[in-house]
Structures are given as structure tokens and as C-alpha cells.
CSV table of C-alpha atoms in Angstrom, one decimal:
chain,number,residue,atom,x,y,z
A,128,UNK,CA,0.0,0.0,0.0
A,129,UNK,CA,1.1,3.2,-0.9
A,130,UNK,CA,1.9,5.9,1.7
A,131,UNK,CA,-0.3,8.8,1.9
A,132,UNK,CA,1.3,11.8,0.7
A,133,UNK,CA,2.5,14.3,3.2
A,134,UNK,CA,1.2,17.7,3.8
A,135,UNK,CA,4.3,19.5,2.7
A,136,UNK,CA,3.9,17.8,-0.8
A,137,UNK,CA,0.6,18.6,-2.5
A,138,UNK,CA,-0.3,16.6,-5.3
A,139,UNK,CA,-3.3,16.2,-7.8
A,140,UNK,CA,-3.9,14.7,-11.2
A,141,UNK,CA,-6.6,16.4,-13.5
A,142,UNK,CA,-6.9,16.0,-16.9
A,143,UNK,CA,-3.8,13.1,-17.2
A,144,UNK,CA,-1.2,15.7,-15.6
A,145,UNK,CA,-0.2,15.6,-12.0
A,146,UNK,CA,0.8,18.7,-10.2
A,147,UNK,CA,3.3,18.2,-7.6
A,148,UNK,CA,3.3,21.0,-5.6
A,149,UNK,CA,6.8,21.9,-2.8
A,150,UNK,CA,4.7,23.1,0.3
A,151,UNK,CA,6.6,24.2,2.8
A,152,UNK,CA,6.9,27.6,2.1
A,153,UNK,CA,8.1,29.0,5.5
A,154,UNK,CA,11.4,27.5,4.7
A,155,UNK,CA,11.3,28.4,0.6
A,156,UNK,CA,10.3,24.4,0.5
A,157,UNK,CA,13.4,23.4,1.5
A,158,UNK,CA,13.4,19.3,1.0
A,159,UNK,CA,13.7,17.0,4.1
A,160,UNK,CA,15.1,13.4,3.6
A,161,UNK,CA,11.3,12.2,3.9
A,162,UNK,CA,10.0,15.0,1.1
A,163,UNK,CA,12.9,13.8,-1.1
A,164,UNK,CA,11.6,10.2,-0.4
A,165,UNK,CA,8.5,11.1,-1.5
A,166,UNK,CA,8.8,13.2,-4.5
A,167,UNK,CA,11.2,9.9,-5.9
A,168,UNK,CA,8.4,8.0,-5.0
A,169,UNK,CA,5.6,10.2,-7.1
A,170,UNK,CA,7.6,10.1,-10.0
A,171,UNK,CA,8.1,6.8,-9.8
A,172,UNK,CA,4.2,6.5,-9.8
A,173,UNK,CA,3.3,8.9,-12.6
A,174,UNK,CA,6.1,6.9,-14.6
A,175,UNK,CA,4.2,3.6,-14.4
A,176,UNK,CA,0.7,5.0,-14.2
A,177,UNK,CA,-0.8,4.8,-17.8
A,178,UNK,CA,-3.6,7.1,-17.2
A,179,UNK,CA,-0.3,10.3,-15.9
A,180,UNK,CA,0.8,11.5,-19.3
A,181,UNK,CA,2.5,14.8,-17.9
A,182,UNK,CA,4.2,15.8,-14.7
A,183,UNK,CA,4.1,19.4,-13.7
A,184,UNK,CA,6.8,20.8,-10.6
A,185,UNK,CA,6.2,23.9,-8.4
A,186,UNK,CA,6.6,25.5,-4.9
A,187,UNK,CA,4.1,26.9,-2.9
A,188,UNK,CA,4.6,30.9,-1.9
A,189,UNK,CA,7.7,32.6,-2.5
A,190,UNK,CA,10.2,29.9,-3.6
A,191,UNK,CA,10.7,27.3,-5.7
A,192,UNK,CA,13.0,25.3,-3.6
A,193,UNK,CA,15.9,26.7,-1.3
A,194,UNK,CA,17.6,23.3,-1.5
A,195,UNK,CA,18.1,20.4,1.5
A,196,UNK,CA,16.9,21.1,5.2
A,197,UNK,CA,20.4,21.2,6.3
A,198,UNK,CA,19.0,22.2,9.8
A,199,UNK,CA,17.6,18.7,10.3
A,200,UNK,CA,20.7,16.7,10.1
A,201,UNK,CA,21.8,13.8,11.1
A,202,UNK,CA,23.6,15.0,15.1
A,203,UNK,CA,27.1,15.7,15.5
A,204,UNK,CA,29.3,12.8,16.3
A,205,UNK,CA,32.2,10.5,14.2
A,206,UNK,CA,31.7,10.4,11.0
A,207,UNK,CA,32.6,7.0,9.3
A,208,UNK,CA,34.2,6.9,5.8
A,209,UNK,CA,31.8,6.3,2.9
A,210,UNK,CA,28.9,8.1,5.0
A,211,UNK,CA,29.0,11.5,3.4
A,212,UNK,CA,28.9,9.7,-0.3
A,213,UNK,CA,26.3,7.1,0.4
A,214,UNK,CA,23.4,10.1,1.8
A,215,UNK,CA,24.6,12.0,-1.4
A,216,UNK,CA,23.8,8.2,-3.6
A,217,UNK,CA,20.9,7.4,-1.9
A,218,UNK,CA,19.3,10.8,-1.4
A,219,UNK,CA,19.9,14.4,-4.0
A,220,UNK,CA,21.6,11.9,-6.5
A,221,UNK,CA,18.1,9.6,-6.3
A,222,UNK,CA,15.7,12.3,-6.9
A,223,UNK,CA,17.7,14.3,-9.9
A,224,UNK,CA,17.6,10.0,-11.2
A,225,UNK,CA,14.1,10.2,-10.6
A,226,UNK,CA,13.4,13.3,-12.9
A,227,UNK,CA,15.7,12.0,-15.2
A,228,UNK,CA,14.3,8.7,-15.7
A,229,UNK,CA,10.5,9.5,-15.1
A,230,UNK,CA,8.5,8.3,-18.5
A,231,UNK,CA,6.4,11.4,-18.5
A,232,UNK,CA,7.6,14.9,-19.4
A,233,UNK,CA,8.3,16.8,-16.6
A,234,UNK,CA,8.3,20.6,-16.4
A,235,UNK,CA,9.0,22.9,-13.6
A,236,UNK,CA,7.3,25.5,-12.7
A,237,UNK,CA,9.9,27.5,-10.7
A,238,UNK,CA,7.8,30.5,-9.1
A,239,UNK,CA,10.4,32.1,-6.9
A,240,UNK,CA,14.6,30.9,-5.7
A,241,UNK,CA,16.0,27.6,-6.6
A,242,UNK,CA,18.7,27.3,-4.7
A,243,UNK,CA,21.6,24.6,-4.6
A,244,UNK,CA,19.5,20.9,-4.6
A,245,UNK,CA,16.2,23.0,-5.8
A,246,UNK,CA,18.2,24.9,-8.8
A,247,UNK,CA,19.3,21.1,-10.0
A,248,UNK,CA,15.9,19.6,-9.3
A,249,UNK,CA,14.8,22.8,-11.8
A,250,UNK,CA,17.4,22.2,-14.3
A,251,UNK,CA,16.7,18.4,-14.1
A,252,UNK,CA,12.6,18.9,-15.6
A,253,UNK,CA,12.6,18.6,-19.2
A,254,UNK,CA,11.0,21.9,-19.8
A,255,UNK,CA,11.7,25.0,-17.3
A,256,UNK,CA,9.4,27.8,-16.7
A,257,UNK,CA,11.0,30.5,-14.5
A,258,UNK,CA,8.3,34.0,-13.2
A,259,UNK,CA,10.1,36.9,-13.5
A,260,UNK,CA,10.8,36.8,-10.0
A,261,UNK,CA,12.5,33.7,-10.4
A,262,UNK,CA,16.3,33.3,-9.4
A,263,UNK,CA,18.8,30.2,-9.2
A,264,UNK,CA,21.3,29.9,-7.0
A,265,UNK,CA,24.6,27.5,-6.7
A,266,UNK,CA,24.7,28.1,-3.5
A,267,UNK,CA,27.3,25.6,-2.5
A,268,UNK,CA,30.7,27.6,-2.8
A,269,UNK,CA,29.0,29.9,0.2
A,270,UNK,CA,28.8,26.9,2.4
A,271,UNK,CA,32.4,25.9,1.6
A,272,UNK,CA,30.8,22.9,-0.5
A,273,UNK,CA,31.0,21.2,-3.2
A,274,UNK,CA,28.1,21.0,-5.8
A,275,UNK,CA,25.7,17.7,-5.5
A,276,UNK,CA,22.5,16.0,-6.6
A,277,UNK,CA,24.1,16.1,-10.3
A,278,UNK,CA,24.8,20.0,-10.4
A,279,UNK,CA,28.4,19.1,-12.4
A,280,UNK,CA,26.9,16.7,-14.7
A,281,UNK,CA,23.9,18.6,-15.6
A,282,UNK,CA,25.2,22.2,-16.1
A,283,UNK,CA,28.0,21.8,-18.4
A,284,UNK,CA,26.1,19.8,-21.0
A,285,UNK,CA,23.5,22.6,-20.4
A,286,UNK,CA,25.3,25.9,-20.9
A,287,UNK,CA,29.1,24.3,-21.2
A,288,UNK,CA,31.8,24.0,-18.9
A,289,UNK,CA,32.8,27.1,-18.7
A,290,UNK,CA,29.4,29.3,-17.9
A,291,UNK,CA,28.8,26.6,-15.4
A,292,UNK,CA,32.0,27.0,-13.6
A,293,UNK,CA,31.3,30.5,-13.2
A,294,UNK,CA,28.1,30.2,-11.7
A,295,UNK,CA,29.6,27.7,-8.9
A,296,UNK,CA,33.2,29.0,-8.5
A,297,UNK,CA,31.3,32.3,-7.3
A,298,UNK,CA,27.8,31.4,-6.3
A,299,UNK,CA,26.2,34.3,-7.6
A,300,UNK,CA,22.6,34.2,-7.8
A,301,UNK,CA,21.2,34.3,-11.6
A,302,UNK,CA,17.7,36.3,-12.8
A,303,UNK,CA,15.4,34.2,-14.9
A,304,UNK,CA,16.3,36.1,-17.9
A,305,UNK,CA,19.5,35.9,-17.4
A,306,UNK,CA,18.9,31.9,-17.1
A,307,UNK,CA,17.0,32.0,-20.1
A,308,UNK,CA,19.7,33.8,-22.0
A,309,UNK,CA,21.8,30.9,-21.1
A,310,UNK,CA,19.8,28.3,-22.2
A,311,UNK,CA,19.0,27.4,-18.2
A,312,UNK,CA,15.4,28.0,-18.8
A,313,UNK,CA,12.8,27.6,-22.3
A,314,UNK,CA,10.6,30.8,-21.0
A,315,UNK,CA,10.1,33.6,-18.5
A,316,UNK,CA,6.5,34.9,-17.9
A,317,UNK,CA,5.3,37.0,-15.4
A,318,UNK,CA,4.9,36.3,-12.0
A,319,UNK,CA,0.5,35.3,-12.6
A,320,UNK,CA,0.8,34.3,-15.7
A,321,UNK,CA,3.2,31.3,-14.8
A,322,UNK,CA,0.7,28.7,-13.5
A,323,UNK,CA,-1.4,29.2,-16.4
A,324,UNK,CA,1.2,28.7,-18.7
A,325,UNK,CA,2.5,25.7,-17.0
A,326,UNK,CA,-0.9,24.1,-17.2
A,327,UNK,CA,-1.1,25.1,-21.3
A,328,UNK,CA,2.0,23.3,-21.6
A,329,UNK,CA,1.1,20.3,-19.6
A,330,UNK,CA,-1.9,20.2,-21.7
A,331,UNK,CA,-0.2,20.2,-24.9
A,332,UNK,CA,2.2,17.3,-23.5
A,333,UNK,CA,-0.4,15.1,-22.3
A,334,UNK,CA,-2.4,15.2,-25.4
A,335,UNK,CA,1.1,14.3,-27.1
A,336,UNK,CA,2.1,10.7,-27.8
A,337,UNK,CA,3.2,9.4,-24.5
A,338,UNK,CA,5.5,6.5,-25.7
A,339,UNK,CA,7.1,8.5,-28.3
A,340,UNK,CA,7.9,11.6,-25.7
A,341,UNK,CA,9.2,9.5,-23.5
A,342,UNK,CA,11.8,7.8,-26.0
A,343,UNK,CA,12.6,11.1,-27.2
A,344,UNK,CA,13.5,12.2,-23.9
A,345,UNK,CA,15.5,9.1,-23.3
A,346,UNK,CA,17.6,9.6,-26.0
A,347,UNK,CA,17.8,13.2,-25.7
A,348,UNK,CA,19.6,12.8,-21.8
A,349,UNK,CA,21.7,10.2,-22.9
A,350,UNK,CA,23.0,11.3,-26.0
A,351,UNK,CA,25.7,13.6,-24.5
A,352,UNK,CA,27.3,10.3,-23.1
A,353,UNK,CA,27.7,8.3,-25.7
A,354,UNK,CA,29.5,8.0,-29.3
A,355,UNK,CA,27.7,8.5,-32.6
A,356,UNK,CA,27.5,4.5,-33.4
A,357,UNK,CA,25.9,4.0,-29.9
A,358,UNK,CA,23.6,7.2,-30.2
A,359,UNK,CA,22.0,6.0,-33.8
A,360,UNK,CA,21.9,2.7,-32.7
A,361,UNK,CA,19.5,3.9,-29.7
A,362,UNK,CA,17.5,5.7,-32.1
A,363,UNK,CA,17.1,3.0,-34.1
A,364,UNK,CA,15.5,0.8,-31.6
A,365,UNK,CA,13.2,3.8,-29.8
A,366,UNK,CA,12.1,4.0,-33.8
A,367,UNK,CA,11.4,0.1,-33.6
A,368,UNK,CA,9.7,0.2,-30.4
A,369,UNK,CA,7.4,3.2,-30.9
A,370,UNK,CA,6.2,1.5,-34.0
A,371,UNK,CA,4.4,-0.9,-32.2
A,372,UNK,CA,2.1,1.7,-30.4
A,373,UNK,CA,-1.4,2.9,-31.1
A,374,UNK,CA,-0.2,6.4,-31.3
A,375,UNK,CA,2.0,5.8,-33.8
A,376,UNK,CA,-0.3,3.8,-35.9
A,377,UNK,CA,-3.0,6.9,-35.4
A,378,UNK,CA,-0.2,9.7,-36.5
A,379,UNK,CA,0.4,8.0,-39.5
A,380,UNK,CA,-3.2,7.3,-40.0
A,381,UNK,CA,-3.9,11.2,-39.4
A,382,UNK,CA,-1.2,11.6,-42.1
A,383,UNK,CA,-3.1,9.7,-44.6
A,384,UNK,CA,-6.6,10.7,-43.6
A,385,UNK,CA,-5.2,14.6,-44.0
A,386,UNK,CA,-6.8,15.0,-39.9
A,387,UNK,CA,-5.8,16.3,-36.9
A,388,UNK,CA,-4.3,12.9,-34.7
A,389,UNK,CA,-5.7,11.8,-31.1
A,390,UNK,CA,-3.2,10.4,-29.2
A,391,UNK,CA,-4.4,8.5,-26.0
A,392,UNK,CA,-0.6,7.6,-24.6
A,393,UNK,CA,-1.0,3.6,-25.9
């Protein structure tokens, strides 16, 4: 049985999209270990759930996500090798995973600061809407950290190594047009327009062929790490596996019939 979701993660599903909503807005939704837990989890569901066809990623009030709850930590006390890199495994580098991997297209709705964890978890949707008020943060070099949940594998194949090793060398905190001028984010909107657009966007993706989006996606993320040979030989079998779907066999129909197509996500 699944657990119920908490109340600092809000969550709905109308009209095959599920809104995730960050709701724990006196701390800019900073994630706890259990929030994490349960965002991997809801991904996880809207991936195998046949009837999700669009995943959409916010915060409630002023901010997106300001990163981990670092004031809920484990207590002081020895600290055993391998600790430090196993939470990092098993907890930021699980989620980012989780948005990765999810079968659905997943955009984020980023309303106010993504900070450190929350910037990645932003940068990590396949489709980033950013309000004007919006900012993103790598905050890490303040603490005297280093950047995790995948902030050094995603930005440089995002904006290239250099840009990103700007933004965490000096931790400076970016506009949303600024982001957008860097490729860091598809649109800025204003501030009360950016739910509605999220929600014409989700629309557009769920009425979208599911199966097809979600190879697309797959070889999208992973063609940065892999040779040419390997890359068309992935595309190749997504075109060989999408074939055998109902959406494809109604695009092509649509084609022929000179009509607009109906994808149900089969």
C-alpha cells in the first residue's frame, strides 16, 4: 500500500497531468530526507501509471525550492568513511535519477529561488518555466561545499563548462532572464501568468504521444554520453519500439486521412 502523501507535498492529477506541488513555504520548501523520499516516490508513480501523461513541478509561496533542510541533520558525532557519499547516492543523486528517468515529461514551474539541490531539481525537468521573480542559486561555494544532486553533470552539458564554472566558482545568484539567456530555462513569464502557462503546456504534453515523448526524452539525456554509433543505434531501436504503439499507428493514419491525430498515450 502506498503511503499517503505528506502535507508539505501537494499533489493532484486532473486532466492526465499531476501537479506536484513543494509546500513548505516558511522554509522556501526546503526538501527534508522524507519530502525527497516522497517526490522519488511520485515520480516513480506517474512513470508507471498509464492514465499520468505529464508531470508538472512547483513550490508553494515565494520559492521554488531553497535546497536540502540542512537544519535537520543527522547529530554531530564520528563520522565513518563512505557516510557523506552514500546520503549523497541514496538521497539528491536519487531524486535528480528520478526526474531523469521519469516516463512522462516533466516541467517545472519554478515561481520564486531555486537554490543549490532545488536549482538542480529545476534544471533536471525537461521543460523549465521560470516567473520573473524567479532566481537560481549554486549556492554551494558559500557553504564551503561542493556541488551535488548532479549540479556538475547537468550544467556543463546545459550551458558548457565554462558558464557553469562560473556560476559555482562564485555562487552568484542568476535572474530568470538571465537563465533564459543561457539556455537554463525555455521561458520567463510574469509572475500570474506562470501557472497558467504551466498548465497550457502540460496540456499540450499530455495530449502528445506518451510512448514517443518518452523515447525522445530518453535519447535526448543520454546522447551527450555516448559516441555516434551508440547514439544511432539507440535511435534506431526507440524508432522500432514506438512502431508498435497505437499512437504511432493513429499519427500516421492522421497523415493519410489529412486529420488532426488523437493520441491516447498507448
Amino acid at each position: 500500500m502506498r503511503p499517503a502523501v505528506p502535507p508539505w507535498i501537494g499533489k493532484k492529477t486532473d486532466h492526465q497531468v499531476t501537479h506536484i506541488t513543494l509546500n513548505r513555504p516558511e522554509t522556501l520548501n526546503a526538501l527534508t530526507p522524507d519530502m525527497r523520499d516522497h517526490l522519488i516516490d511520485l515520480f516513480a508513480q506517474a512513470s508507471a501509471d498509464p492514465d499520468v501523461r505529464a508531470v508538472v513541478l512547483t513550490g508553494a509561496g515565494r520559492g521554488f525550492c531553497a535546497g536540502a533542510d540542512l537544519r535537520g541533520g543527522s547529530p554531530a558525532g564520528e563520522r565513518v568513511a563512505g557516510d557523506v557519499a552514500r546520503t549523497i547516492r541514496l538521497g539528491a543523486q536519487r531524486l535528480i535519477s528520478a526526474v531523469l528517468d521519469c516516463e512522462k515529461p516533466v516541467t517545472a514551474a519554478v515561481n520564486g529561488t531555486a537554490a543549490g539541490l532545488g536549482a538542480h531539481l529545476a534544471f533536471a525537468c525537461d521543460l523549465v518555466l521560470a516567473a520573473e521573480s524567479a532566481r537560481f542559486i549554486e549556492v554551494f561555494v558559500r557553504r564551503g561545499l561542493v556541488p551535488d544532486a548532479g549540479g556538475a553533470y547537468l550544467l556543463p552539458r546545459l550551458i558548457g563548462p565554462r558558464r557553469a564554472k562560473e556560476l559555482m566558482f562564485f555562487g552568484d545568484a542568476l535572474s530568470a532572464p538571465d537563465a533564459e539567456r543561457l539556455g537554463l530555462v525555455n521561458r520567463v513569464v510574469p509572475d500570474e501568468e506562470l501557472d497558467k502557462t504551466a498548465a497550457e503546456w502540460a496540456a499540450r504534453l499530455a495530449a502528445g504521444p506518451t510512448r514517443a515523448l518518452a523515447l525522445t526524452k530518453h535519447l535526448i539525456n543520454t546522447s551527450l554520453d555516448t559516441d555516434r554509433s551508440t547514439a544511432f543505434t539507440a535511435e534506431a531501436t526507440a524508432q522500432e519500439i514506438n512502431m508498435t504503439t497505437a499512437d504511432a499507428e493513429e499519427g500516421l493514419a492522421s497523415f493519410v486521412q489529412r486529420r488532426a491525430a488523437e493520441f491516447r498515450g498507448r
